[in-house]
Amino acid sequence: MAVERTLSILKPDAVGKNTIGKILDRFESAGLKIVASRMTHLTQAEAEGFYAVHKERPFFGELVRFMISGPVLISVLEGENAVALHRDIMGATDPKKAAPGTVRADFAQSIDENAVHGSDSLENAKNEIAYFFRATEVFARTR
Ligand code: UDP
C-alpha cells in the first residue's frame, strides 16, 4: 500500500471539550504519524475558502460559523493508506450513524458539530494540505 498524507482538522467542539490528545491518540495508535500540526483560529475567509465545495448547500453558513467559533487544530497525518484509514477512524459524518469506537461516535455531538474533518480523496488531501501548510512546514518522519 502506498504511503499517503491526509489533512485532519480537530474542529472547535473537539478543541473546546479538551479532547485533542484523546483524538490524536486514535490516529497515532493506528500507525499514522503527525508530520505537521498547528492550532489556529480560522478567519471567515479561510473557512469559506476551505469549504467552497459546499457553498451552495443549505448548511454552508452554519458550517462556516461553527468552524470560526473557536480554535482548531490542523494536522497533516502520514502513513500507509492514510486518507481512507483516517476516514475510517473518524466515522460517518452523522455521529448517530458512526460505527461504535469511531471518533465521531465517541466525541461528536451532531452532524454539524462532528469533532473532526478528514480529506476524502488523495487529490483533495493534496489541495487541502497546500491550503494550510507550506512544503517546509511538513516534516519527513521516516527514519
Ligand atoms: N455538515 C452539516 N450538515 C449536513 C452535512 C454536513 O453541518 O447536513 C457539515 C459537517 O460538519 C461535515 C461538513 O459539513 O463534516 C462537510 O460535509 P461532508 O459531507 O463533506 O462530510 P465529511 O466529509 O466531513 O464527513
PDB file of C-alpha atoms and ligand atoms in Angstrom:
ATOM      1  CA  MET A   1       0.000   0.000   0.000  1.00  0.00           C
ATOM      2  CA  ALA A   2       1.179   3.494  -0.764  1.00  0.00           C
ATOM      3  CA  VAL A   3       2.295   5.979   1.874  1.00  0.00           C
ATOM      4  CA  GLU A   4      -0.088   8.939   1.729  1.00  0.00           C
ATOM      5  CA  ARG A   5      -0.692  12.206   3.540  1.00  0.00           C
ATOM      6  CA  THR A   6      -4.088  13.478   4.612  1.00  0.00           C
ATOM      7  CA  LEU A   7      -5.401  16.652   6.246  1.00  0.00           C
ATOM      8  CA  SER A   8      -7.030  16.314   9.657  1.00  0.00           C
ATOM      9  CA  ILE A   9      -8.807  19.134  11.484  1.00  0.00           C
ATOM     10  CA  LEU A  10      -9.932  18.866  15.097  1.00  0.00           C
ATOM     11  CA  LYS A  11     -12.918  21.193  14.981  1.00  0.00           C
ATOM     12  CA  PRO A  12     -13.860  23.840  17.598  1.00  0.00           C
ATOM     13  CA  ASP A  13     -16.106  21.399  19.517  1.00  0.00           C
ATOM     14  CA  ALA A  14     -13.281  18.860  19.969  1.00  0.00           C
ATOM     15  CA  VAL A  15     -10.772  21.558  20.991  1.00  0.00           C
ATOM     16  CA  GLY A  16     -13.329  23.184  23.321  1.00  0.00           C
ATOM     17  CA  LYS A  17     -14.050  19.878  25.077  1.00  0.00           C
ATOM     18  CA  ASN A  18     -10.315  19.343  25.700  1.00  0.00           C
ATOM     19  CA  THR A  19     -10.215  16.087  23.733  1.00  0.00           C
ATOM     20  CA  ILE A  20      -7.282  16.888  21.398  1.00  0.00           C
ATOM     21  CA  GLY A  21      -4.981  14.306  22.954  1.00  0.00           C
ATOM     22  CA  LYS A  22      -7.582  11.553  23.096  1.00  0.00           C
ATOM     23  CA  ILE A  23      -8.482  12.016  19.413  1.00  0.00           C
ATOM     24  CA  LEU A  24      -4.896  12.310  18.142  1.00  0.00           C
ATOM     25  CA  ASP A  25      -4.089   9.136  20.100  1.00  0.00           C
ATOM     26  CA  ARG A  26      -6.612   7.233  17.956  1.00  0.00           C
ATOM     27  CA  PHE A  27      -4.755   8.290  14.806  1.00  0.00           C
ATOM     28  CA  GLU A  28      -1.267   7.657  16.191  1.00  0.00           C
ATOM     29  CA  SER A  29      -2.296   4.294  17.630  1.00  0.00           C
ATOM     30  CA  ALA A  30      -3.472   3.254  14.161  1.00  0.00           C
ATOM     31  CA  GLY A  31       0.003   3.959  12.786  1.00  0.00           C
ATOM     32  CA  LEU A  32      -0.498   7.448  11.368  1.00  0.00           C
ATOM     33  CA  LYS A  33       2.283   9.952  12.034  1.00  0.00           C
ATOM     34  CA  ILE A  34       1.774  13.665  12.657  1.00  0.00           C
ATOM     35  CA  VAL A  35       4.093  15.379  10.157  1.00  0.00           C
ATOM     36  CA  ALA A  36       2.688  18.905  10.628  1.00  0.00           C
ATOM     37  CA  SER A  37       0.337  20.492  13.167  1.00  0.00           C
ATOM     38  CA  ARG A  38      -0.842  23.986  14.046  1.00  0.00           C
ATOM     39  CA  MET A  39      -3.521  25.464  16.260  1.00  0.00           C
ATOM     40  CA  THR A  40      -5.271  28.400  14.659  1.00  0.00           C
ATOM     41  CA  HIS A  41      -8.499  30.352  14.780  1.00  0.00           C
ATOM     42  CA  LEU A  42      -9.778  30.341  11.201  1.00  0.00           C
ATOM     43  CA  THR A  43     -10.960  33.585   9.668  1.00  0.00           C
ATOM     44  CA  GLN A  44     -14.309  33.642   7.903  1.00  0.00           C
ATOM     45  CA  ALA A  45     -12.498  33.895   4.551  1.00  0.00           C
ATOM     46  CA  GLU A  46     -10.292  30.881   5.355  1.00  0.00           C
ATOM     47  CA  ALA A  47     -13.280  28.753   6.406  1.00  0.00           C
ATOM     48  CA  GLU A  48     -15.339  29.802   3.370  1.00  0.00           C
ATOM     49  CA  GLY A  49     -12.424  29.034   1.060  1.00  0.00           C
ATOM     50  CA  PHE A  50     -11.757  25.678   2.655  1.00  0.00           C
ATOM     51  CA  TYR A  51     -15.405  24.575   2.353  1.00  0.00           C
ATOM     52  CA  ALA A  52     -16.028  26.309  -1.020  1.00  0.00           C
ATOM     53  CA  VAL A  53     -17.206  22.998  -2.497  1.00  0.00           C
ATOM     54  CA  HIS A  54     -20.218  23.180  -0.130  1.00  0.00           C
ATOM     55  CA  LYS A  55     -21.124  26.832  -0.765  1.00  0.00           C
ATOM     56  CA  GLU A  56     -24.481  26.058  -2.382  1.00  0.00           C
ATOM     57  CA  ARG A  57     -25.503  23.643   0.381  1.00  0.00           C
ATOM     58  CA  PRO A  58     -28.107  24.803   2.923  1.00  0.00           C
ATOM     59  CA  PHE A  59     -25.771  24.158   5.845  1.00  0.00           C
ATOM     60  CA  PHE A  60     -22.882  26.264   4.456  1.00  0.00           C
ATOM     61  CA  GLY A  61     -23.497  29.381   6.589  1.00  0.00           C
ATOM     62  CA  GLU A  62     -23.843  27.368   9.795  1.00  0.00           C
ATOM     63  CA  LEU A  63     -20.795  25.287   8.943  1.00  0.00           C
ATOM     64  CA  VAL A  64     -18.628  28.384   8.456  1.00  0.00           C
ATOM     65  CA  ARG A  65     -19.979  29.987  11.668  1.00  0.00           C
ATOM     66  CA  PHE A  66     -19.183  26.815  13.589  1.00  0.00           C
ATOM     67  CA  MET A  67     -15.693  26.465  12.134  1.00  0.00           C
ATOM     68  CA  ILE A  68     -14.781  30.026  13.204  1.00  0.00           C
ATOM     69  CA  SER A  69     -16.402  29.735  16.650  1.00  0.00           C
ATOM     70  CA  GLY A  70     -13.119  28.761  18.342  1.00  0.00           C
ATOM     71  CA  PRO A  71      -9.623  27.472  17.666  1.00  0.00           C
ATOM     72  CA  VAL A  72      -8.998  24.351  15.614  1.00  0.00           C
ATOM     73  CA  LEU A  73      -6.000  22.014  15.402  1.00  0.00           C
ATOM     74  CA  ILE A  74      -4.956  21.373  11.822  1.00  0.00           C
ATOM     75  CA  SER A  75      -2.597  18.458  11.202  1.00  0.00           C
ATOM     76  CA  VAL A  76      -1.080  16.519   8.359  1.00  0.00           C
ATOM     77  CA  LEU A  77      -1.057  12.773   9.028  1.00  0.00           C
ATOM     78  CA  GLU A  78       1.163  10.386   7.097  1.00  0.00           C
ATOM     79  CA  GLY A  79       1.041   6.635   6.702  1.00  0.00           C
ATOM     80  CA  GLU A  80       0.027   3.733   4.502  1.00  0.00           C
ATOM     81  CA  ASN A  81      -3.416   4.306   3.050  1.00  0.00           C
ATOM     82  CA  ALA A  82      -3.668   7.444   5.241  1.00  0.00           C
ATOM     83  CA  VAL A  83      -6.683   9.039   3.512  1.00  0.00           C
ATOM     84  CA  ALA A  84      -9.037   6.054   3.874  1.00  0.00           C
ATOM     85  CA  LEU A  85      -7.585   4.953   7.224  1.00  0.00           C
ATOM     86  CA  HIS A  86      -8.162   8.400   8.748  1.00  0.00           C
ATOM     87  CA  ARG A  87     -11.746   8.475   7.386  1.00  0.00           C
ATOM     88  CA  ASP A  88     -12.389   5.016   8.881  1.00  0.00           C
ATOM     89  CA  ILE A  89     -11.170   6.146  12.299  1.00  0.00           C
ATOM     90  CA  MET A  90     -13.290   9.341  12.054  1.00  0.00           C
ATOM     91  CA  GLY A  91     -16.550   7.510  11.307  1.00  0.00           C
ATOM     92  CA  ALA A  92     -19.624   8.676   9.396  1.00  0.00           C
ATOM     93  CA  THR A  93     -20.462  12.387   9.097  1.00  0.00           C
ATOM     94  CA  ASP A  94     -23.516  11.974  11.358  1.00  0.00           C
ATOM     95  CA  PRO A  95     -22.318  10.694  14.748  1.00  0.00           C
ATOM     96  CA  LYS A  96     -25.633   8.856  15.200  1.00  0.00           C
ATOM     97  CA  LYS A  97     -24.707   6.738  12.183  1.00  0.00           C
ATOM     98  CA  ALA A  98     -20.994   6.449  13.002  1.00  0.00           C
ATOM     99  CA  ALA A  99     -19.745   2.964  13.892  1.00  0.00           C
ATOM    100  CA  PRO A 100     -19.030   2.312  17.590  1.00  0.00           C
ATOM    101  CA  GLY A 101     -15.465   3.134  18.530  1.00  0.00           C
ATOM    102  CA  THR A 102     -15.012   5.805  15.867  1.00  0.00           C
ATOM    103  CA  VAL A 103     -14.035   9.354  16.808  1.00  0.00           C
ATOM    104  CA  ARG A 104     -17.388  10.790  15.792  1.00  0.00           C
ATOM    105  CA  ALA A 105     -19.353   8.120  17.674  1.00  0.00           C
ATOM    106  CA  ASP A 106     -17.312   8.777  20.813  1.00  0.00           C
ATOM    107  CA  PHE A 107     -16.652  12.540  20.705  1.00  0.00           C
ATOM    108  CA  ALA A 108     -19.162  14.265  18.372  1.00  0.00           C
ATOM    109  CA  GLN A 109     -22.447  15.880  19.246  1.00  0.00           C
ATOM    110  CA  SER A 110     -24.331  16.194  15.982  1.00  0.00           C
ATOM    111  CA  ILE A 111     -23.956  16.150  12.199  1.00  0.00           C
ATOM    112  CA  ASP A 112     -22.857  19.788  12.204  1.00  0.00           C
ATOM    113  CA  GLU A 113     -20.626  19.681  15.292  1.00  0.00           C
ATOM    114  CA  ASN A 114     -18.824  16.479  14.451  1.00  0.00           C
ATOM    115  CA  ALA A 115     -15.372  16.850  16.005  1.00  0.00           C
ATOM    116  CA  VAL A 116     -13.130  16.182  13.039  1.00  0.00           C
ATOM    117  CA  HIS A 117     -12.528  16.807   9.344  1.00  0.00           C
ATOM    118  CA  GLY A 118     -10.597  14.466   7.085  1.00  0.00           C
ATOM    119  CA  SER A 119      -9.756  14.682   3.393  1.00  0.00           C
ATOM    120  CA  ASP A 120     -11.976  12.392   1.315  1.00  0.00           C
ATOM    121  CA  SER A 121      -9.572  11.648  -1.554  1.00  0.00           C
ATOM    122  CA  LEU A 122      -5.843  11.771  -2.240  1.00  0.00           C
ATOM    123  CA  GLU A 123      -6.322  14.651  -4.662  1.00  0.00           C
ATOM    124  CA  ASN A 124      -8.345  16.667  -2.133  1.00  0.00           C
ATOM    125  CA  ALA A 125      -5.767  15.836   0.540  1.00  0.00           C
ATOM    126  CA  LYS A 126      -3.004  17.396  -1.572  1.00  0.00           C
ATOM    127  CA  ASN A 127      -5.052  20.542  -2.159  1.00  0.00           C
ATOM    128  CA  GLU A 128      -6.178  20.819   1.477  1.00  0.00           C
ATOM    129  CA  ILE A 129      -2.624  20.341   2.807  1.00  0.00           C
ATOM    130  CA  ALA A 130      -1.367  23.056   0.445  1.00  0.00           C
ATOM    131  CA  TYR A 131      -4.230  25.319   1.586  1.00  0.00           C
ATOM    132  CA  PHE A 132      -2.879  25.375   5.143  1.00  0.00           C
ATOM    133  CA  PHE A 133       0.806  24.414   5.062  1.00  0.00           C
ATOM    134  CA  ARG A 134       3.921  25.407   3.149  1.00  0.00           C
ATOM    135  CA  ALA A 135       6.071  22.489   1.986  1.00  0.00           C
ATOM    136  CA  THR A 136       8.740  23.500   4.564  1.00  0.00           C
ATOM    137  CA  GLU A 137       6.195  23.123   7.417  1.00  0.00           C
ATOM    138  CA  VAL A 138       5.593  19.416   6.705  1.00  0.00           C
ATOM    139  CA  PHE A 139       8.296  17.121   8.090  1.00  0.00           C
ATOM    140  CA  ALA A 140       9.732  13.792   6.987  1.00  0.00           C
ATOM    141  CA  ARG A 141       9.229  11.212   9.756  1.00  0.00           C
ATOM    142  CA  THR A 142      10.631   8.088   8.140  1.00  0.00           C
ATOM    143  CA  ARG A 143      13.995   7.089   9.583  1.00  0.00           C
TER     144      ARG A 143
HETATM  145  N1  UDP B   1     -22.450  19.229   7.536  1.00  0.00           N
HETATM  146  C1  UDP B   1     -23.527  19.800   8.189  1.00  0.00           C
HETATM  147  N2  UDP B   1     -24.784  19.368   7.890  1.00  0.00           N
HETATM  148  C2  UDP B   1     -25.029  18.382   6.975  1.00  0.00           C
HETATM  149  C3  UDP B   1     -23.924  17.795   6.310  1.00  0.00           C
HETATM  150  C4  UDP B   1     -22.643  18.245   6.618  1.00  0.00           C
HETATM  151  O1  UDP B   1     -23.329  20.684   9.019  1.00  0.00           O
HETATM  152  O2  UDP B   1     -26.189  18.033   6.758  1.00  0.00           O
HETATM  153  C5  UDP B   1     -21.091  19.696   7.854  1.00  0.00           C
HETATM  154  C6  UDP B   1     -20.364  18.719   8.784  1.00  0.00           C
HETATM  155  O3  UDP B   1     -19.570  19.466   9.687  1.00  0.00           O
HETATM  156  C7  UDP B   1     -19.482  17.959   7.800  1.00  0.00           C
HETATM  157  C8  UDP B   1     -19.117  19.049   6.805  1.00  0.00           C
HETATM  158  O4  UDP B   1     -20.323  19.816   6.678  1.00  0.00           O
HETATM  159  O5  UDP B   1     -18.372  17.381   8.450  1.00  0.00           O
HETATM  160  C9  UDP B   1     -18.686  18.575   5.448  1.00  0.00           C
HETATM  161  O6  UDP B   1     -19.658  17.674   4.947  1.00  0.00           O
HETATM  162  P1  UDP B   1     -19.234  16.331   4.201  1.00  0.00           P
HETATM  163  O7  UDP B   1     -20.470  15.777   3.584  1.00  0.00           O
HETATM  164  O8  UDP B   1     -18.068  16.612   3.305  1.00  0.00           O
HETATM  165  O9  UDP B   1     -18.833  15.363   5.410  1.00  0.00           O
HETATM  166  P2  UDP B   1     -17.447  14.810   5.959  1.00  0.00           P
HETATM  167  O10 UDP B   1     -16.535  14.574   4.780  1.00  0.00           O
HETATM  168  O11 UDP B   1     -16.899  15.845   6.920  1.00  0.00           O
HETATM  169  O12 UDP B   1     -17.807  13.529   6.670  1.00  0.00           O
END
